[in-house]
PDB file of C-alpha atoms and ligand atoms in Angstrom:
ATOM      1  CA  MET U   1       0.000   0.000   0.000  1.00 80.00           C
ATOM      2  CA  GLY U   2       1.566   3.293  -1.120  1.00 95.00           C
ATOM      3  CA  ILE U   3       0.485   6.906  -1.151  1.00 97.00           C
ATOM      4  CA  ARG U   4       0.267   9.291  -4.153  1.00 97.00           C
ATOM      5  CA  PRO U   5       0.291  13.056  -3.432  1.00 98.00           C
ATOM      6  CA  LEU U   6      -3.065  14.796  -3.973  1.00 98.00           C
ATOM      7  CA  PHE U   7      -2.787  18.137  -2.128  1.00 98.00           C
ATOM      8  CA  THR U   8       0.628  19.625  -1.321  1.00 98.00           C
ATOM      9  CA  ALA U   9       1.488  21.259   1.997  1.00 98.00           C
ATOM     10  CA  ASP U  10       1.383  24.647   0.240  1.00 98.00           C
ATOM     11  CA  GLN U  11      -2.062  24.003  -1.242  1.00 98.00           C
ATOM     12  CA  ILE U  12      -3.365  22.961   2.188  1.00 99.00           C
ATOM     13  CA  ALA U  13      -1.852  26.029   3.864  1.00 98.00           C
ATOM     14  CA  ALA U  14      -3.492  28.325   1.292  1.00 98.00           C
ATOM     15  CA  ARG U  15      -6.914  26.710   1.810  1.00 98.00           C
ATOM     16  CA  VAL U  16      -6.582  26.853   5.608  1.00 98.00           C
ATOM     17  CA  GLU U  17      -5.897  30.586   5.365  1.00 98.00           C
ATOM     18  CA  VAL U  18      -9.009  31.148   3.232  1.00 98.00           C
ATOM     19  CA  LEU U  19     -11.158  28.995   5.525  1.00 98.00           C
ATOM     20  CA  ALA U  20      -9.972  30.939   8.565  1.00 98.00           C
ATOM     21  CA  GLY U  21     -10.952  34.213   6.882  1.00 98.00           C
ATOM     22  CA  GLN U  22     -14.411  32.807   6.105  1.00 98.00           C
ATOM     23  CA  ILE U  23     -14.835  31.539   9.662  1.00 98.00           C
ATOM     24  CA  ALA U  24     -13.819  34.895  11.129  1.00 98.00           C
ATOM     25  CA  MET U  25     -16.454  36.581   8.950  1.00 97.00           C
ATOM     26  CA  THR U  26     -19.147  33.964   9.600  1.00 96.00           C
ATOM     27  CA  ILE U  27     -18.966  33.506  13.368  1.00 96.00           C
ATOM     28  CA  PRO U  28     -19.525  36.674  15.345  1.00 87.00           C
ATOM     29  CA  GLY U  29     -17.624  37.225  18.599  1.00 92.00           C
ATOM     30  CA  ASP U  30     -16.018  34.535  20.708  1.00 96.00           C
ATOM     31  CA  PHE U  31     -16.399  30.842  19.933  1.00 98.00           C
ATOM     32  CA  VAL U  32     -15.003  27.425  20.765  1.00 98.00           C
ATOM     33  CA  VAL U  33     -13.300  25.215  18.187  1.00 98.00           C
ATOM     34  CA  VAL U  34     -14.117  21.568  18.969  1.00 98.00           C
ATOM     35  CA  GLY U  35     -11.823  19.252  16.999  1.00 98.00           C
ATOM     36  CA  LEU U  36     -12.482  15.540  16.502  1.00 98.00           C
ATOM     37  CA  LEU U  37      -9.507  13.382  17.465  1.00 97.00           C
ATOM     38  CA  LYS U  38      -7.293  12.113  16.200  1.00 96.00           C
ATOM     39  CA  GLY U  39      -7.775  13.030  12.553  1.00 97.00           C
ATOM     40  CA  ALA U  40      -8.470  16.759  12.957  1.00 98.00           C
ATOM     41  CA  ALA U  41      -5.571  17.492  15.340  1.00 98.00           C
ATOM     42  CA  VAL U  42      -3.122  18.718  12.686  1.00 98.00           C
ATOM     43  CA  PHE U  43      -5.812  20.687  10.838  1.00 99.00           C
ATOM     44  CA  VAL U  44      -7.009  22.355  14.070  1.00 99.00           C
ATOM     45  CA  ALA U  45      -3.439  23.272  15.027  1.00 98.00           C
ATOM     46  CA  ASP U  46      -2.970  25.138  11.740  1.00 99.00           C
ATOM     47  CA  LEU U  47      -6.533  26.487  11.618  1.00 98.00           C
ATOM     48  CA  VAL U  48      -6.430  28.213  15.018  1.00 98.00           C
ATOM     49  CA  ARG U  49      -3.201  30.025  14.131  1.00 98.00           C
ATOM     50  CA  ALA U  50      -4.744  31.123  10.835  1.00 98.00           C
ATOM     51  CA  LEU U  51      -7.786  32.274  12.840  1.00 98.00           C
ATOM     52  CA  ASP U  52      -5.504  34.468  14.917  1.00 98.00           C
ATOM     53  CA  ARG U  53      -4.176  36.074  11.719  1.00 98.00           C
ATOM     54  CA  ALA U  54      -7.817  36.560  10.645  1.00 98.00           C
ATOM     55  CA  GLY U  55      -8.537  38.395  13.893  1.00 97.00           C
ATOM     56  CA  ALA U  56     -10.553  35.673  15.650  1.00 98.00           C
ATOM     57  CA  VAL U  57     -10.035  34.611  19.277  1.00 97.00           C
ATOM     58  CA  PRO U  58     -11.143  30.961  19.508  1.00 98.00           C
ATOM     59  CA  GLU U  59     -10.933  28.622  22.471  1.00 98.00           C
ATOM     60  CA  ILE U  60      -9.871  25.046  21.679  1.00 98.00           C
ATOM     61  CA  GLU U  61     -11.405  21.750  22.786  1.00 98.00           C
ATOM     62  CA  PHE U  62     -11.255  18.225  21.452  1.00 98.00           C
ATOM     63  CA  MET U  63     -13.461  15.178  21.616  1.00 97.00           C
ATOM     64  CA  ARG U  64     -12.868  11.660  20.400  1.00 97.00           C
ATOM     65  CA  LEU U  65     -15.156   9.258  18.609  1.00 93.00           C
ATOM     66  CA  SER U  66     -14.490   5.621  17.801  1.00 82.00           C
ATOM     67  CA  SER U  67     -12.647   5.249  14.521  1.00 66.00           C
ATOM     68  CA  TYR U  68     -12.407   3.071  11.430  1.00 55.00           C
ATOM     69  CA  GLY U  69      -9.854   0.884  13.151  1.00 59.00           C
ATOM     70  CA  LEU U  70      -7.835  -0.805  10.478  1.00 61.00           C
ATOM     71  CA  ALA U  71     -10.479  -0.761   7.741  1.00 66.00           C
ATOM     72  CA  LYS U  72     -11.179   1.773   5.029  1.00 69.00           C
ATOM     73  CA  GLU U  73     -14.946   1.530   5.495  1.00 67.00           C
ATOM     74  CA  SER U  74     -16.955   3.180   8.245  1.00 64.00           C
ATOM     75  CA  SER U  75     -18.296   0.602  10.694  1.00 63.00           C
ATOM     76  CA  GLY U  76     -21.796   1.550  11.830  1.00 72.00           C
ATOM     77  CA  THR U  77     -22.560   4.246  14.376  1.00 79.00           C
ATOM     78  CA  PRO U  78     -19.518   6.033  15.790  1.00 89.00           C
ATOM     79  CA  ARG U  79     -19.349   6.081  19.582  1.00 90.00           C
ATOM     80  CA  LEU U  80     -18.010   8.673  21.961  1.00 93.00           C
ATOM     81  CA  ARG U  81     -14.747   7.773  23.678  1.00 94.00           C
ATOM     82  CA  GLY U  82     -14.229   9.828  26.793  1.00 93.00           C
ATOM     83  CA  GLU U  83     -16.124  13.017  27.458  1.00 94.00           C
ATOM     84  CA  VAL U  84     -17.857  15.805  25.601  1.00 95.00           C
ATOM     85  CA  PRO U  85     -16.035  19.046  26.550  1.00 95.00           C
ATOM     86  CA  ALA U  86     -17.627  20.620  29.634  1.00 95.00           C
ATOM     87  CA  ASP U  87     -19.195  24.079  29.910  1.00 93.00           C
ATOM     88  CA  LEU U  88     -20.234  24.536  26.282  1.00 97.00           C
ATOM     89  CA  SER U  89     -23.754  25.527  27.304  1.00 97.00           C
ATOM     90  CA  GLY U  90     -24.825  28.634  25.388  1.00 97.00           C
ATOM     91  CA  ARG U  91     -21.462  28.867  23.576  1.00 98.00           C
ATOM     92  CA  ARG U  92     -20.928  29.279  19.842  1.00 98.00           C
ATOM     93  CA  VAL U  93     -19.179  26.140  18.630  1.00 98.00           C
ATOM     94  CA  LEU U  94     -17.224  25.403  15.456  1.00 98.00           C
ATOM     95  CA  LEU U  95     -17.056  21.619  15.114  1.00 98.00           C
ATOM     96  CA  VAL U  96     -14.005  20.607  13.061  1.00 98.00           C
ATOM     97  CA  ASP U  97     -13.238  17.248  11.485  1.00 98.00           C
ATOM     98  CA  ASP U  98     -10.638  16.112   8.990  1.00 98.00           C
ATOM     99  CA  ILE U  99     -12.944  14.303   6.564  1.00 98.00           C
ATOM    100  CA  VAL U 100     -16.706  13.993   6.123  1.00 98.00           C
ATOM    101  CA  ASP U 101     -17.447  10.697   4.399  1.00 96.00           C
ATOM    102  CA  THR U 102     -20.767   8.978   5.230  1.00 95.00           C
ATOM    103  CA  GLY U 103     -21.549  11.893   7.569  1.00 96.00           C
ATOM    104  CA  ARG U 104     -22.027   9.645  10.605  1.00 95.00           C
ATOM    105  CA  SER U 105     -19.104  10.975  12.669  1.00 96.00           C
ATOM    106  CA  LEU U 106     -19.858  14.662  12.174  1.00 97.00           C
ATOM    107  CA  GLY U 107     -23.595  14.025  12.576  1.00 97.00           C
ATOM    108  CA  HIS U 108     -23.118  12.151  15.828  1.00 96.00           C
ATOM    109  CA  ALA U 109     -20.675  14.727  17.216  1.00 97.00           C
ATOM    110  CA  ALA U 110     -23.126  17.526  16.338  1.00 98.00           C
ATOM    111  CA  TRP U 111     -25.918  15.630  18.097  1.00 97.00           C
ATOM    112  CA  LEU U 112     -23.775  15.131  21.226  1.00 97.00           C
ATOM    113  CA  LEU U 113     -22.952  18.853  21.318  1.00 97.00           C
ATOM    114  CA  ARG U 114     -26.585  19.900  20.871  1.00 97.00           C
ATOM    115  CA  GLN U 115     -27.496  17.663  23.834  1.00 96.00           C
ATOM    116  CA  ARG U 116     -25.279  20.002  25.848  1.00 96.00           C
ATOM    117  CA  ARG U 117     -27.410  22.964  24.827  1.00 96.00           C
ATOM    118  CA  ILE U 118     -24.695  24.841  23.010  1.00 98.00           C
ATOM    119  CA  GLY U 119     -25.666  28.232  21.580  1.00 97.00           C
ATOM    120  CA  SER U 120     -25.023  27.897  17.829  1.00 97.00           C
ATOM    121  CA  LEU U 121     -23.162  25.301  15.816  1.00 98.00           C
ATOM    122  CA  TRP U 122     -21.073  25.618  12.659  1.00 98.00           C
ATOM    123  CA  THR U 123     -19.240  22.710  11.033  1.00 98.00           C
ATOM    124  CA  CYS U 124     -15.981  22.708   9.125  1.00 98.00           C
ATOM    125  CA  THR U 125     -14.052  19.905   7.463  1.00 98.00           C
ATOM    126  CA  LEU U 126     -10.782  19.955   5.606  1.00 98.00           C
ATOM    127  CA  ILE U 127     -12.038  17.351   3.128  1.00 98.00           C
ATOM    128  CA  ASP U 128     -15.597  16.636   2.052  1.00 98.00           C
ATOM    129  CA  LYS U 129     -16.592  13.531   0.091  1.00 98.00           C
ATOM    130  CA  PRO U 130     -20.195  14.425  -0.866  1.00 98.00           C
ATOM    131  CA  GLU U 131     -20.642  11.334  -3.093  1.00 98.00           C
ATOM    132  CA  ARG U 132     -20.137   9.099  -0.077  1.00 97.00           C
ATOM    133  CA  ARG U 133     -22.815  10.677   2.102  1.00 97.00           C
ATOM    134  CA  GLU U 134     -25.276   8.303   3.792  1.00 96.00           C
ATOM    135  CA  VAL U 135     -26.504  10.580   6.584  1.00 95.00           C
ATOM    136  CA  ALA U 136     -27.619  14.172   5.978  1.00 96.00           C
ATOM    137  CA  VAL U 137     -25.347  16.556   7.857  1.00 97.00           C
ATOM    138  CA  ALA U 138     -24.748  20.276   7.365  1.00 98.00           C
ATOM    139  CA  VAL U 139     -21.183  21.055   6.300  1.00 98.00           C
ATOM    140  CA  ASP U 140     -20.820  24.823   6.522  1.00 98.00           C
ATOM    141  CA  LEU U 141     -17.203  25.075   5.380  1.00 98.00           C
ATOM    142  CA  ALA U 142     -15.035  22.604   3.464  1.00 98.00           C
ATOM    143  CA  GLY U 143     -11.421  22.949   2.363  1.00 98.00           C
ATOM    144  CA  PHE U 144     -11.463  20.454  -0.509  1.00 98.00           C
ATOM    145  CA  ARG U 145     -14.213  18.392  -2.155  1.00 98.00           C
ATOM    146  CA  ILE U 146     -13.038  15.029  -3.501  1.00 98.00           C
ATOM    147  CA  GLY U 147     -14.635  11.923  -5.019  1.00 98.00           C
ATOM    148  CA  ASP U 148     -14.777   8.383  -3.684  1.00 97.00           C
ATOM    149  CA  VAL U 149     -11.099   7.882  -2.877  1.00 97.00           C
ATOM    150  CA  PHE U 150      -9.341   7.017   0.374  1.00 97.00           C
ATOM    151  CA  VAL U 151      -6.813   9.634   1.425  1.00 98.00           C
ATOM    152  CA  ALA U 152      -4.303  10.032   4.240  1.00 98.00           C
ATOM    153  CA  GLY U 153      -1.743  12.499   5.569  1.00 98.00           C
ATOM    154  CA  TYR U 154      -1.950  15.841   7.406  1.00 98.00           C
ATOM    155  CA  GLY U 155      -3.501  14.144  10.452  1.00 98.00           C
ATOM    156  CA  THR U 156      -5.605  11.576   8.625  1.00 97.00           C
ATOM    157  CA  ASP U 157      -4.572   7.957   8.588  1.00 96.00           C
ATOM    158  CA  TYR U 158      -4.777   4.587   6.983  1.00 96.00           C
ATOM    159  CA  ALA U 159      -4.462   2.029   9.810  1.00 94.00           C
ATOM    160  CA  GLU U 160      -2.659   4.708  11.896  1.00 95.00           C
ATOM    161  CA  LYS U 161      -0.093   5.321   9.169  1.00 97.00           C
ATOM    162  CA  TYR U 162       0.610   8.582   7.307  1.00 98.00           C
ATOM    163  CA  ARG U 163      -0.782  11.021   9.942  1.00 98.00           C
ATOM    164  CA  HIS U 164       2.614  12.738  10.153  1.00 98.00           C
ATOM    165  CA  LEU U 165       2.822  13.603   6.466  1.00 98.00           C
ATOM    166  CA  PRO U 166       2.669  17.344   5.666  1.00 98.00           C
ATOM    167  CA  TYR U 167       0.659  16.614   2.490  1.00 98.00           C
ATOM    168  CA  ILE U 168      -2.480  14.619   1.665  1.00 98.00           C
ATOM    169  CA  GLY U 169      -2.280  11.669  -0.695  1.00 98.00           C
ATOM    170  CA  ILE U 170      -4.435   8.912  -2.153  1.00 98.00           C
ATOM    171  CA  VAL U 171      -3.832   5.525  -0.526  1.00 97.00           C
ATOM    172  CA  GLY U 172      -3.754   2.604  -2.907  1.00 93.00           C
TER     173      GLY U 172
HETATM  174  P1  IMP G 201     -17.804   9.249   8.312  1.00 73.44           P
HETATM  175  O1  IMP G 201     -18.272   9.067   9.722  1.00 73.44           O
HETATM  176  O2  IMP G 201     -18.129   8.076   7.432  1.00 73.44           O
HETATM  177  O3  IMP G 201     -18.262  10.564   7.707  1.00 73.44           O
HETATM  178  O4  IMP G 201     -16.242   9.239   8.330  1.00 73.44           O
HETATM  179  C1  IMP G 201     -15.551  10.309   8.846  1.00 73.44           C
HETATM  180  C2  IMP G 201     -14.359   9.857   9.633  1.00 73.44           C
HETATM  181  O5  IMP G 201     -13.732   8.737   9.071  1.00 73.44           O
HETATM  182  C3  IMP G 201     -13.380  11.009   9.634  1.00 73.44           C
HETATM  183  O6  IMP G 201     -13.323  11.561  10.937  1.00 73.44           O
HETATM  184  C4  IMP G 201     -12.082  10.395   9.230  1.00 73.44           C
HETATM  185  O7  IMP G 201     -11.236  10.314  10.341  1.00 73.44           O
HETATM  186  C5  IMP G 201     -12.397   9.017   8.735  1.00 73.44           C
HETATM  187  N1  IMP G 201     -12.258   8.957   7.272  1.00 73.44           N
HETATM  188  C6  IMP G 201     -13.201   9.029   6.324  1.00 73.44           C
HETATM  189  N2  IMP G 201     -12.703   8.951   5.086  1.00 73.44           N
HETATM  190  C7  IMP G 201     -11.366   8.836   5.260  1.00 73.44           C
HETATM  191  C8  IMP G 201     -10.257   8.753   4.337  1.00 73.44           C
HETATM  192  O8  IMP G 201     -10.370   8.791   3.106  1.00 73.44           O
HETATM  193  N3  IMP G 201      -9.031   8.663   4.914  1.00 73.44           N
HETATM  194  C9  IMP G 201      -8.822   8.659   6.248  1.00 73.44           C
HETATM  195  N4  IMP G 201      -9.818   8.756   7.137  1.00 73.44           N
HETATM  196  C10 IMP G 201     -11.082   8.838   6.649  1.00 73.44           C
HETATM  197 MG1   MG G 202     -11.819  11.041  12.242  1.00 73.44          MG
END
């Protein structure tokens, strides 16, 4: 199994900068970035620093859902591992994931956050795969839209490999 470059580190950095500008314009006042571990960790780290350049002042939280494990296919309903961040009641939240595929992970995370009576919710993903959607979920901001391919790098993995890569590639 190898990896073929799809988006370079420079292309990702340029998109992150644009996304941060859009977020700063879209979300008024203070808000909390909630990243989904582990995939969104690298994206969130770059996004929050771009948000600073865009004039936003986000807080940062993370939550973790069960993952694909070693497979490329999503396995049923994702489950929460650990806790939903505390004290989000009434807060504006930007939920951030690395990839939206079937929509189950983002949909479930959004549902968990709404249970906590957050104020408003926006969603952002670095990569959207609209063709793969099985569950309707609102994606407010997406960095890249791609077809039905499996990618890794820049935080995203294939069987825990490739997360450290500065670029995103197609696994195959
Ligand atoms: P969904 O729940 O089917 O939308 O899948 C979303 C989650 O699965 C994301 O949080 C990713 O971590 C992971 N995922 C989906 N597609 C890919 C991929 O192409 N490469 C790596 N991880 C993926
Ligand atoms: Mg994930």
